[in-house]
XYZ file of C-alpha atoms in Angstrom:
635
model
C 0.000 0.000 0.000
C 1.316 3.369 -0.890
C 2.147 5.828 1.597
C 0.638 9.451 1.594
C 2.216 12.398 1.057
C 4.931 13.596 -0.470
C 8.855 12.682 -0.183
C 11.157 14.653 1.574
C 14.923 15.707 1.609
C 17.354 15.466 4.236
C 18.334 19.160 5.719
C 22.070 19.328 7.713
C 21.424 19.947 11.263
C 17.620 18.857 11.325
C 18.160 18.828 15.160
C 19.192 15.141 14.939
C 21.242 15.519 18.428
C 19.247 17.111 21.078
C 19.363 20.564 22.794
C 21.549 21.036 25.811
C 18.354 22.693 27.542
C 16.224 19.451 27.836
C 16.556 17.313 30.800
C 15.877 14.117 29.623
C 17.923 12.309 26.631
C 19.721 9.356 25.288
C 22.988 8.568 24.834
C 24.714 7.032 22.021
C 28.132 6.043 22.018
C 29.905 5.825 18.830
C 33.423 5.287 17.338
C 34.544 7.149 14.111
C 35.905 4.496 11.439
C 38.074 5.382 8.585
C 36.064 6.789 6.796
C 35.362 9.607 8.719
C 31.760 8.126 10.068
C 30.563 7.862 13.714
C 29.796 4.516 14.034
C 26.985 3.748 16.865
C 27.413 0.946 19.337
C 24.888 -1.306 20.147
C 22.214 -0.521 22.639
C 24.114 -3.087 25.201
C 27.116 -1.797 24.538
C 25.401 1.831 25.333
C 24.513 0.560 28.492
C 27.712 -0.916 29.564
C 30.035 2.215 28.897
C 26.933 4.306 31.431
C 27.472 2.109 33.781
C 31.096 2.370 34.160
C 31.427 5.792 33.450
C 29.033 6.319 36.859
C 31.029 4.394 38.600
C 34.691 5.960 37.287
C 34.653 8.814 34.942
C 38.568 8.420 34.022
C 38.202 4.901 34.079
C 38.669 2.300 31.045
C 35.219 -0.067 29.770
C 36.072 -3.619 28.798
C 33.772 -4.070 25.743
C 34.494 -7.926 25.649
C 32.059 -8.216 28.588
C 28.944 -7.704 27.097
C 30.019 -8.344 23.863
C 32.358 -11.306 22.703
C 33.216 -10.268 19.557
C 34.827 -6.502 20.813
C 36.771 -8.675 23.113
C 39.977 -7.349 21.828
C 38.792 -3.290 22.617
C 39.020 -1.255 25.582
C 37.656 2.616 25.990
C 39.601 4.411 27.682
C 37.085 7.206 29.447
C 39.616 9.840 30.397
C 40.607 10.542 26.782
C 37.801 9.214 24.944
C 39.800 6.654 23.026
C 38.895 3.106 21.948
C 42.463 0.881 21.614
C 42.367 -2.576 20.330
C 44.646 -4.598 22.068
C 46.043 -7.125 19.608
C 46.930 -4.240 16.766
C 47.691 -1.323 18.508
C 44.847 0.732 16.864
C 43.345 3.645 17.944
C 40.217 5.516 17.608
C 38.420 8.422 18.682
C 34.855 8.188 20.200
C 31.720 10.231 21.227
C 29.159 10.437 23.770
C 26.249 12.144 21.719
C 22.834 12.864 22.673
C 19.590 12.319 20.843
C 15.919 12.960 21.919
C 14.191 10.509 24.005
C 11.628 10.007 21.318
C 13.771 9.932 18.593
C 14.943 5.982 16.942
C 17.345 4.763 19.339
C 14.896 6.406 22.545
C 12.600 4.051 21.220
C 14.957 1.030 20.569
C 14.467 1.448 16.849
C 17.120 0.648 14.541
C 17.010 0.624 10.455
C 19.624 -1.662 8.782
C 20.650 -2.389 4.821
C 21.373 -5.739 3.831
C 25.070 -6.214 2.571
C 26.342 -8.460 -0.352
C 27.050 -11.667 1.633
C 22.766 -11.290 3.048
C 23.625 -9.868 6.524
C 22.203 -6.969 7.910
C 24.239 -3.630 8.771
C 22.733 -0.873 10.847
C 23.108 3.259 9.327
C 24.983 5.526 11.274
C 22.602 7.551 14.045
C 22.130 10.637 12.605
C 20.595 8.791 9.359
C 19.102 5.999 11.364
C 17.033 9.420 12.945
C 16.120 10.923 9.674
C 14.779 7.976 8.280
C 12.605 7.136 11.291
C 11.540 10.595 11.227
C 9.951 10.786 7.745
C 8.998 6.810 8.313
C 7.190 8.321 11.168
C 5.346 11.235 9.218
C 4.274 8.226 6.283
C 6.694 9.870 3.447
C 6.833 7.672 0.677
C 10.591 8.226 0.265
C 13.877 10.227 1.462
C 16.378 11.677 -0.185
C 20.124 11.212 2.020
C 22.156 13.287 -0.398
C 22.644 16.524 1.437
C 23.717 13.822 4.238
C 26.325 12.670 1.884
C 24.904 9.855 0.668
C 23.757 9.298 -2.736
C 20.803 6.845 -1.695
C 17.047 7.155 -2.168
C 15.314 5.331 0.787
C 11.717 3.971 -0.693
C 9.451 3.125 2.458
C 6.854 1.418 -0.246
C 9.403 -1.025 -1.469
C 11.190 -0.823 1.700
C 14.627 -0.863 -0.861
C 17.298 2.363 -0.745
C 18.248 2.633 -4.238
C 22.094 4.230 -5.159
C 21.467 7.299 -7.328
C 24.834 6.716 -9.270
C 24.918 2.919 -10.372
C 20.783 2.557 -9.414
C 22.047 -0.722 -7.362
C 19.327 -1.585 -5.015
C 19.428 -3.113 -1.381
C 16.576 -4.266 0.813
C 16.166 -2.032 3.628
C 14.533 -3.002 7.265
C 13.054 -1.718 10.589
C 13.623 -3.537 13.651
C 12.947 -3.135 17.547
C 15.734 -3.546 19.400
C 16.870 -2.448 23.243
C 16.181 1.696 23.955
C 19.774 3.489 24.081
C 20.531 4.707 27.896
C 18.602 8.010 28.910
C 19.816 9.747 31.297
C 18.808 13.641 32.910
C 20.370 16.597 34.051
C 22.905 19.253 31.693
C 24.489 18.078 28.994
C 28.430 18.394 29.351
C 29.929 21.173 27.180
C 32.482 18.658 26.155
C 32.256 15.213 25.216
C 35.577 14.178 26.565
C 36.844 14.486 29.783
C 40.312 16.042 31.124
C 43.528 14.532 31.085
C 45.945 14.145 33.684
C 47.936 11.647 35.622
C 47.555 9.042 37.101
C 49.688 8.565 40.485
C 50.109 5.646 42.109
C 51.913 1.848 41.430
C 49.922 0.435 38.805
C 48.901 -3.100 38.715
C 50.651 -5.783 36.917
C 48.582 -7.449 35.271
C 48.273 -7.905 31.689
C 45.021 -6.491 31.011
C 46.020 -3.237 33.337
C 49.349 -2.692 31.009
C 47.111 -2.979 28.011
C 44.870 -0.263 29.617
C 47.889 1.847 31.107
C 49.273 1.767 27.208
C 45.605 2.739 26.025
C 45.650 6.070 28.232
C 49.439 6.839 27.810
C 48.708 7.048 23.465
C 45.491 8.231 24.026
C 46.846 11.333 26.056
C 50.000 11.553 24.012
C 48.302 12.424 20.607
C 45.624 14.798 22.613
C 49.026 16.638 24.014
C 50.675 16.500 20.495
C 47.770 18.088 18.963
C 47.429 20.917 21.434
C 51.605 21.652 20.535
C 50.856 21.940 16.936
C 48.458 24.554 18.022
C 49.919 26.238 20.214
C 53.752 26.406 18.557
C 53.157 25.552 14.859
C 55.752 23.213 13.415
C 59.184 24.438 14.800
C 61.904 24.756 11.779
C 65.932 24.739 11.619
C 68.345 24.710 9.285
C 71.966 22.949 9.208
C 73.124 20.828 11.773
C 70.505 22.164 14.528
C 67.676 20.507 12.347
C 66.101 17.873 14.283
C 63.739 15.720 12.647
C 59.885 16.019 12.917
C 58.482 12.876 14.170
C 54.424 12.835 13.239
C 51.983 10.806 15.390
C 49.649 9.129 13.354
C 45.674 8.814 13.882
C 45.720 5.477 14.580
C 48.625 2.509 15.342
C 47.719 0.038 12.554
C 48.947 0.012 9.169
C 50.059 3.316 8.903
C 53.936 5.233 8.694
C 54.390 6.585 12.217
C 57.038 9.229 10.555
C 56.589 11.934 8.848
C 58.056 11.556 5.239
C 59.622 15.063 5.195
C 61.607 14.418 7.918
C 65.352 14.801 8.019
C 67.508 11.906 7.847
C 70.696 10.703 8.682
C 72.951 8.516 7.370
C 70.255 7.261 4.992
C 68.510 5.659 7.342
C 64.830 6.444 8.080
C 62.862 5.409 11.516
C 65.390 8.112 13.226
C 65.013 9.571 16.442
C 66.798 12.365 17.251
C 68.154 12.687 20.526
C 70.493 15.022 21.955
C 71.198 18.663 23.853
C 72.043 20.699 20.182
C 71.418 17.930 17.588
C 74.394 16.005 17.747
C 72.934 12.718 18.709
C 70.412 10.258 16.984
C 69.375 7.051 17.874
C 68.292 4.498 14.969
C 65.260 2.403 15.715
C 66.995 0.043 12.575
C 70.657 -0.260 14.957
C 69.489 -0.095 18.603
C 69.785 -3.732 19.970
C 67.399 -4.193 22.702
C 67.854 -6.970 25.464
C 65.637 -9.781 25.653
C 64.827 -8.699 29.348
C 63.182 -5.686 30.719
C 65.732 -3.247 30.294
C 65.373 0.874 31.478
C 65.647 3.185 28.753
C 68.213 6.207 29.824
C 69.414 9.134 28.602
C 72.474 11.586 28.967
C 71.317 13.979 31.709
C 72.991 16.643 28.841
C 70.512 15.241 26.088
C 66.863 15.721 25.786
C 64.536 14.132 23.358
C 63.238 16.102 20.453
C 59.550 15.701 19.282
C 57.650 18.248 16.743
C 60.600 20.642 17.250
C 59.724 20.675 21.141
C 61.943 20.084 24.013
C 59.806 18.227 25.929
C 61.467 16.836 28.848
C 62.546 20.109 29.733
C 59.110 21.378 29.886
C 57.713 21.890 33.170
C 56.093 18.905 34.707
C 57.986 16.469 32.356
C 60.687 14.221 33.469
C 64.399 12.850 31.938
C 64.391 9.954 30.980
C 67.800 8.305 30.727
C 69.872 5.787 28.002
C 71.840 2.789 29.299
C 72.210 -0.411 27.081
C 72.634 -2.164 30.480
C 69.923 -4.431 31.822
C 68.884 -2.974 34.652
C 65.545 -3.519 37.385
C 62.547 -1.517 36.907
C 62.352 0.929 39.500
C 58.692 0.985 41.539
C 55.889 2.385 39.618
C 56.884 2.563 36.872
C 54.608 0.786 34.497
C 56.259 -2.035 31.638
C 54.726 -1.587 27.959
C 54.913 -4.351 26.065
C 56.432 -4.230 22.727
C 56.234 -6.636 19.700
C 59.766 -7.044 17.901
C 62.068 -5.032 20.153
C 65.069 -6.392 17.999
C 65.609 -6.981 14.579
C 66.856 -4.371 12.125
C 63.692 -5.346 9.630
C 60.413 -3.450 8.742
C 58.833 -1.642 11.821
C 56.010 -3.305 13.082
C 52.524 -1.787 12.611
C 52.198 -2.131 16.719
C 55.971 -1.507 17.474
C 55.811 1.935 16.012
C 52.583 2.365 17.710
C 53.922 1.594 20.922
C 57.370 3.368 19.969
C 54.930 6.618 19.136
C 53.304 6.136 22.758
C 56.249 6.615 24.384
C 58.190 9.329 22.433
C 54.850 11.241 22.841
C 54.568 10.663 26.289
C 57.342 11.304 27.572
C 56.539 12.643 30.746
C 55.894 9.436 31.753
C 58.952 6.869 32.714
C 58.268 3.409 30.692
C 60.410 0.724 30.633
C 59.765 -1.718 27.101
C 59.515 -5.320 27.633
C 58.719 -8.010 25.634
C 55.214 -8.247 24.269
C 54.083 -11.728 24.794
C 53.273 -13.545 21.626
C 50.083 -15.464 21.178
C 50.524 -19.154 21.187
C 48.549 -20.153 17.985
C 49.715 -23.892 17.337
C 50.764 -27.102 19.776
C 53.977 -28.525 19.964
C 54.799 -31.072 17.137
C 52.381 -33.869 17.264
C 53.053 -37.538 15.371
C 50.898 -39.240 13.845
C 50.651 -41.946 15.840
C 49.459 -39.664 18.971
C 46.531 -38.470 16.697
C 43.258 -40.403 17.808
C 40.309 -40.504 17.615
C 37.339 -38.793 19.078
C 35.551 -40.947 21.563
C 32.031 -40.907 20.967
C 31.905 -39.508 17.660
C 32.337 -41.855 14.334
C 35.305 -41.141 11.966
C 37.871 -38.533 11.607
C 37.074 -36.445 8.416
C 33.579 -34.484 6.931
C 33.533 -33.733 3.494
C 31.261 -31.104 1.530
C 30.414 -31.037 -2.584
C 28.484 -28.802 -3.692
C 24.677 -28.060 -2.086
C 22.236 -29.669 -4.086
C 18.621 -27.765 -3.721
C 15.915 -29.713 -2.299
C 13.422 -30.600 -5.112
C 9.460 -30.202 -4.335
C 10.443 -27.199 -1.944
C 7.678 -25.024 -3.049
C 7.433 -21.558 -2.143
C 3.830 -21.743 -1.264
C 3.982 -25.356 -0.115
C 6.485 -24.412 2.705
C 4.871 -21.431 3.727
C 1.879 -23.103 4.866
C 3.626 -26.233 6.533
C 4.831 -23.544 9.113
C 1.981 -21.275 9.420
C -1.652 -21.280 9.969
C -4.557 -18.958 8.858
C -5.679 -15.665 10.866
C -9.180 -15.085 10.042
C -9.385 -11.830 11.681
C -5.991 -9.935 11.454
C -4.637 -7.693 14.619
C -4.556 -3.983 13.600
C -0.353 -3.913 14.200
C 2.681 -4.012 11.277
C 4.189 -6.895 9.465
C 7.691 -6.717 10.331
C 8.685 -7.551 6.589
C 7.081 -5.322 4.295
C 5.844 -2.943 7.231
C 2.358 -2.622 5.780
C -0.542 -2.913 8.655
C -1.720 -6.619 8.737
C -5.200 -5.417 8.047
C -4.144 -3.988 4.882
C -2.744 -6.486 1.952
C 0.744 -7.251 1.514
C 3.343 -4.833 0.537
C 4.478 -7.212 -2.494
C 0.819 -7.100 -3.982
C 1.611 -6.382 -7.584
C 5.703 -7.598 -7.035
C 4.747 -11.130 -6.617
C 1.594 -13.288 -8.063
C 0.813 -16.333 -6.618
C -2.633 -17.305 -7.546
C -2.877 -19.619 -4.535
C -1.979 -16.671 -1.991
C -4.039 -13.755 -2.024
C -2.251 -10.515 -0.627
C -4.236 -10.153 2.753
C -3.983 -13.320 3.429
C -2.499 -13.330 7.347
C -0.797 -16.707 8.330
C 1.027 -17.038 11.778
C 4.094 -19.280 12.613
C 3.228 -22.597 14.661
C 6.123 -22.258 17.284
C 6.669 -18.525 18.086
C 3.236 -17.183 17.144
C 4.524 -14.115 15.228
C 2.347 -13.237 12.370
C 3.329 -11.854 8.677
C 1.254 -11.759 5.365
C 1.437 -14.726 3.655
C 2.988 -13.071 0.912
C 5.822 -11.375 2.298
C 6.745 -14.886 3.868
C 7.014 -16.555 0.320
C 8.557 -13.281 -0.820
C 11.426 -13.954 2.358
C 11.798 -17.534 1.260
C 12.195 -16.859 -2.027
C 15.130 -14.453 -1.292
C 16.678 -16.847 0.958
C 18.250 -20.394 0.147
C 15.618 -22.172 -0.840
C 15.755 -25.240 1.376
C 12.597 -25.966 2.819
C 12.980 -23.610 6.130
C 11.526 -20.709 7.519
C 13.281 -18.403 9.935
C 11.291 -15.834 11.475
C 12.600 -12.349 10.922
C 11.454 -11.499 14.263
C 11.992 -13.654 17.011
C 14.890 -15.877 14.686
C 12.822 -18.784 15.732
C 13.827 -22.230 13.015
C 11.506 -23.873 11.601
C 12.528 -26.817 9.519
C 16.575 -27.155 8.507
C 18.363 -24.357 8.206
C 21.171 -24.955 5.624
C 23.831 -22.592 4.472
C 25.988 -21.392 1.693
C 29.408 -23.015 2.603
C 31.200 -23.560 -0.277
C 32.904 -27.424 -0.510
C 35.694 -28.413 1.791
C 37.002 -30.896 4.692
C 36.427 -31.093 8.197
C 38.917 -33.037 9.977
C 39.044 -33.798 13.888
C 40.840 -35.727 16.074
C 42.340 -35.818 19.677
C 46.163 -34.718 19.944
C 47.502 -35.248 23.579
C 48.661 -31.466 24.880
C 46.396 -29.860 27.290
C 44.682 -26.222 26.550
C 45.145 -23.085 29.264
C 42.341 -23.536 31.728
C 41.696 -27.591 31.209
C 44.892 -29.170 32.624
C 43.279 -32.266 33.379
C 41.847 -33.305 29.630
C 43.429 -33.560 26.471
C 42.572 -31.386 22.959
C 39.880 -31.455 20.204
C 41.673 -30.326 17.183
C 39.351 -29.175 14.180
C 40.977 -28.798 10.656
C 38.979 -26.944 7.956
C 39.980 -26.661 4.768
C 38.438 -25.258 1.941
C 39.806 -24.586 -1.490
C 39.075 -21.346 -3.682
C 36.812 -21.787 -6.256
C 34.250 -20.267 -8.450
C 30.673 -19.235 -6.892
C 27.462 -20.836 -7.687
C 23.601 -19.277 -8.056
C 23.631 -19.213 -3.802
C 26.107 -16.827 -3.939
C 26.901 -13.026 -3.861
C 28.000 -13.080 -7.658
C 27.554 -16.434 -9.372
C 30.375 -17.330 -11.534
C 32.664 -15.369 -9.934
C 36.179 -16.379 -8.343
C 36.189 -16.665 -4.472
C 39.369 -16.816 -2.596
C 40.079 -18.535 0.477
C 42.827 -17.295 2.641
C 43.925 -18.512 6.009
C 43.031 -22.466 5.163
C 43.727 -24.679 6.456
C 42.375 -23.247 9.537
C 42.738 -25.388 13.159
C 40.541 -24.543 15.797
C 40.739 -26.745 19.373
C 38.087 -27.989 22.040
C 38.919 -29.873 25.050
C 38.394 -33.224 25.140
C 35.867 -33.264 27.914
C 32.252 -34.246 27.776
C 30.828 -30.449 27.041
C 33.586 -30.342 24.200
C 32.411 -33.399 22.404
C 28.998 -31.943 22.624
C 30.267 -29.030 20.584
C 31.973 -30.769 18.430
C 29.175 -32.952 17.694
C 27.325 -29.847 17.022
C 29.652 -28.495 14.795
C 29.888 -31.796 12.615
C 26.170 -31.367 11.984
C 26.446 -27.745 11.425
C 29.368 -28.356 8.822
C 27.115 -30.546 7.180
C 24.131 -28.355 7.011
C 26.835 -25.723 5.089
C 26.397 -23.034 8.499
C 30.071 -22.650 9.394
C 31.701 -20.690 6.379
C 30.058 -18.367 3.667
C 31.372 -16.230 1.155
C 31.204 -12.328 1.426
C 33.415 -9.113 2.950
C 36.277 -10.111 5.039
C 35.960 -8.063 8.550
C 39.675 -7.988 9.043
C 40.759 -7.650 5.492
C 38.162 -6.130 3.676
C 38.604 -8.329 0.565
C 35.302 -9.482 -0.762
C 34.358 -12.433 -2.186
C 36.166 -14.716 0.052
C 35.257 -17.509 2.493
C 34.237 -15.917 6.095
C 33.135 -17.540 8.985
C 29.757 -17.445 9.729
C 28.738 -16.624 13.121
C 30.085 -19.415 15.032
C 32.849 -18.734 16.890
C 35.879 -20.851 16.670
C 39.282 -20.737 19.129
C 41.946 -21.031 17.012
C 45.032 -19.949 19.437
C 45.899 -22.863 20.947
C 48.188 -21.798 24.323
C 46.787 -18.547 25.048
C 44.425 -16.072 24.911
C 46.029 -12.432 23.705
C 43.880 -11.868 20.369
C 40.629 -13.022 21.952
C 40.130 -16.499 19.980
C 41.877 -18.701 22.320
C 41.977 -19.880 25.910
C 40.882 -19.611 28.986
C 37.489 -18.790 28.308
C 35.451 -20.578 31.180
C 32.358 -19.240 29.066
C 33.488 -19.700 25.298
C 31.244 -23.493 25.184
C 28.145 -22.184 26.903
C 28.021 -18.943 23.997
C 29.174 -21.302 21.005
C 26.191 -23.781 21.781
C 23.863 -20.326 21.958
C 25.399 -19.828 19.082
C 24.870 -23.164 17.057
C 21.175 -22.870 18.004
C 20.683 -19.733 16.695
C 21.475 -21.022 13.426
C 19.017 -24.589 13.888
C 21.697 -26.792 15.396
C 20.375 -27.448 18.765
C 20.874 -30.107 21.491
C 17.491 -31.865 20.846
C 19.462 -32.391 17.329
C 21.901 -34.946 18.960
C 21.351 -38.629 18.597
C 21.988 -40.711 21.839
């Protein structure tokens, strides 16, 4: 059913935050990416950061703990920083403020589906706008003067790219409200920096956080020099060379290509009372145990032009290739590849940058310690096999459709008819149910008549029965349902996982946090290939990087449970796909697919290995969200 009225087109500062007058509003954390966007976080996540930042205003917010996959990120509060732990990457993030009955006040959140058939949610401010003519029944919205070239069609519920006229299914869900909180707004959305006295603790997670604060302040204190004394210049042998901090630790230079060299060599920091002295990062041999950094008490270290430890409130820090005890608190940064005259690492210079930077601040470097991602060599004869579970080895050809699946014919196996329909929307085409279905005209199927109202046997959630065979027909074709709602199975779910082999077996090392049993060792392995009408772009090359790829259980009774799962998931085609690598960004390219695998094998640094006393519990939450439940095992 078309909507009335007329379209309408975005205007900049609509009043999508919220005035500083009001005394009620909601919160929104976001993080900018690299594209210049503020990102949201999710509702949870929203709540999380509140709650800490109540209790500690310059403290730090563990994201891992109410989210699994941000295990590897940590906000740091006092400089309004987000540092991920495992890359040394940095960036900034916002506390912004919408009104209370604006989209995220009301938990609402409007997604576009991306190539590989996931969902991705818009950036606030747009999420806003969009609710706001949704909400005022325009028929469309134009996002260009947001900077997007994107039509947004509420009839077809499809944005449509102005440029190349692609089109992508759009959707409105309910999800958790955003925080909202009263009293004045802040006048600043970050809060002051300063010191922090005291020993600091010892353990690794505390470093990690100490290291988070120390960049975090150091590029806020580098920026304020630039402003305040411009880029200092000199000419012969008093020229000192500019050292640049970069926005964020990972992937990027972390010196400035015009700065002066010496002796050919780049990576130089220049060290020393009138310019005499530089130290090479390329030369400097670092022990292999904590050892104090020292300088001349006649040199001073050079950054931007500045003098900075002679600046008031700054301290000397001194050079002495000697190994040497770290005096009391003074905190130990971990630091991948301290030696080595190779290639800077991405993290190194990261870390390097935090302490040039912040030099105020005494550090000592230390070793960073480096995830253990494999066991020790393991014969063949030591492999064995899985108790409990027959054979050693799944393999996968290509997915076969079900024949006699018809549309219709599936639709009603799930559903039954409504003879009088509730006055409330159908989630999928967001028509009212007493209206027909928004695909009247789009699809004909003479045996389903557009207000025809059917709702779902288990769940109870109720949809035209057109807009489910419109769903199903858009999905993989296999003879289940999923409700977009509630997420509830019906029938079995099967994926797009292109052909490979499982492999699985028992090797006898013990994983961090299960002493007492052995290891589960999974081996995937799937070959590149070309991709077939289930697929993003049929015909197409995919790539497969990373393979093969081992992932480990222990070998106790709730880790043959989960592997059992995961053998019955591998063979429904749930635990790979092909679409947009997170990490990489290469597309077309076998992913996992929601289902979280461990695949460091003697620790725990990137997130993905062990201990996790809670990793078996989420991963069998996990395999039932896709239809692979515990009711599926076989005694």
């Amino acid at each position: 059913m078309a909507r009335p009225g007329s379209g309408v087109l975005v205007s900049v500062g609509g009043g999508l935050g919220y005035s500083s007058q009001s005394m009620a509003r909601v919160v929104v954390w976001e993080w900018l990416n690299e594209h210049g966007r503020w990102r949201p976080y999710t509702a949870a996540v929203c709540h999380h950061i509140e709650n800490i930042l109540k209790g500690d205003a310059r403290g730090s917010v563990i994201l891992g703990q109410v989210d699994p996959q941000l295990s590897p990120y940590v906000i740091d509060l006092q400089s309004m920083h987000q540092f991920r732990q495992d890359t040394g990457t940095m960036r900034p993030v916002q506390r912004n403020f919408y009104d209370p009955s604006s989209a995220p006040g009301k938990g609402v959140v409007w997604e576009w589906e991306n190539d590989n058939g996931s969902w991705t949610p818009y950036d606030m401010e747009l999420c806003v706008s969009i609710q706001n003519a949704y909400e005022k029944q325009h028929p469309w919205l134009d996002l260009s003067s947001l900077g997007f070239s994107y039509l947004v069609d509420f009839d077809s519920m499809a944005q449509t790219n102005r440029q190349s006229q692609r089109r992508r299914r759009i959707r409105r869900r309910m999800d958790l409200a955003y925080p909202l909180i009263a009293g004045s707004i802040p006048k600043s959305q970050s809060w002051p920096v300063g010191t922090n006295s005291g020993t600091p603790c010892s353990c690794q997670q505390c470093l990690l956080v100490h290291s988070t604060r120390a960049a975090s302040n150091a590029i806020l204190a580098s920026q304020q020099r630039r402003k305040l004394y411009g880029m200092a210049a000199g000419t012969g042998d008093q020229m000192a060379p500019t050292v640049r901090q970069s926005n964020t630790f990972a992937g990027t230079s972390l010196w400035s290509s015009g700065a002066a060299v010496a002796g050919g060599h780049h990576n130089n920091i220049a060290v020393g009372g009138g310019g005499g002295g530089k130290v090479e990062m390329s030369t400097l041999n670092f022990p292999c145990a904590p050892a104090l950094m020292n300088l001349p008490t006649t040199h001073t270290l050079t950054i931007n032009g500045q003098n900075n430890l002679n600046r008031p409130g700054t301290q000397r820090i001194v050079v002495s290739t000697s190994r040497g005890s770290i005096p009391p608190g003074v905190p130990a940064l971990p630091v991948k590849n301290l030696s080595g005259s190779g290639p800077v690492h991405p993290a190194l210079a990261g870390m390097t940058g935090i302490l040039l930077c912040a030099a105020g601040l005494p550090v000592c470097l230390t070793r960073a310690p480096k995830p253990i991602l494999h066991p020790p060599p393991v014969n063949k004869s030591d492999l064995k096999p899985v108790p409990g579970v027959n054979g050693i080895r799944r393999k996968t050809k290509k997915k076969h459709l079900r024949k006699g699946k018809n549309p219709e014919d599936v639709v009603r196996r799930y559903t039954e008819k409504i003879k009088v329909a509730p006055d409330e929307d159908c989630t999928i085409c967001m028509e009212r149910l007493v209206t027909s279905s928004g695909y009247e005209g789009v699809l004909n199927h003479k045996c389903i008549k557009p207000e025809l109202v059917g709702k779902l046997g288990k769940c109870g959630h109720m949809y035209h029965l057109l807009c489910l065979v419109a769903m199903y027909n858009n999905g993989n074709k296999d003879g289940s349902l999923q409700c977009p709602t509630c997420k509830a199975i019906y029938g079995e779910k099967t994926g797009t996982q292109p052909p490979g082999k499982m492999e699985y077996h028992i090797i006898p090392h013990s994983l961090p946090g299960y002493s007492e049993s052995k290891t589960i060792r999974i081996v995937y392995d799937i070959p590149a290939g070309i991709q077939t009408t289930e697929h993003p772009n049929p015909g197409k090359k995919f790539t497969a990087r990373g393979f093969p790829r081992h992932c480990y259980l222990p070998d106790n009774e709730k880790g043959r449970k989960v592997l059992k799962l995961l053998i019955m998931a591998w063979d429904r085609h749930l635990i790979f796909t092909i679409g947009t690598s997170s990490t990489t960004g290469e597309s077309d390219t076998v992913v996992w697919n929601e289902i979280h695998h461990k695949t460091e094998f003697g620790s725990n640094l990137t997130g993905h290995g062990y201990p996790d006393p809670n990793y078996l519990d989420n991963v069998v939450v996990e395999l039932s969200a896709q239809g692979v439940g515990e009711d599926n095992l076989k005694d």
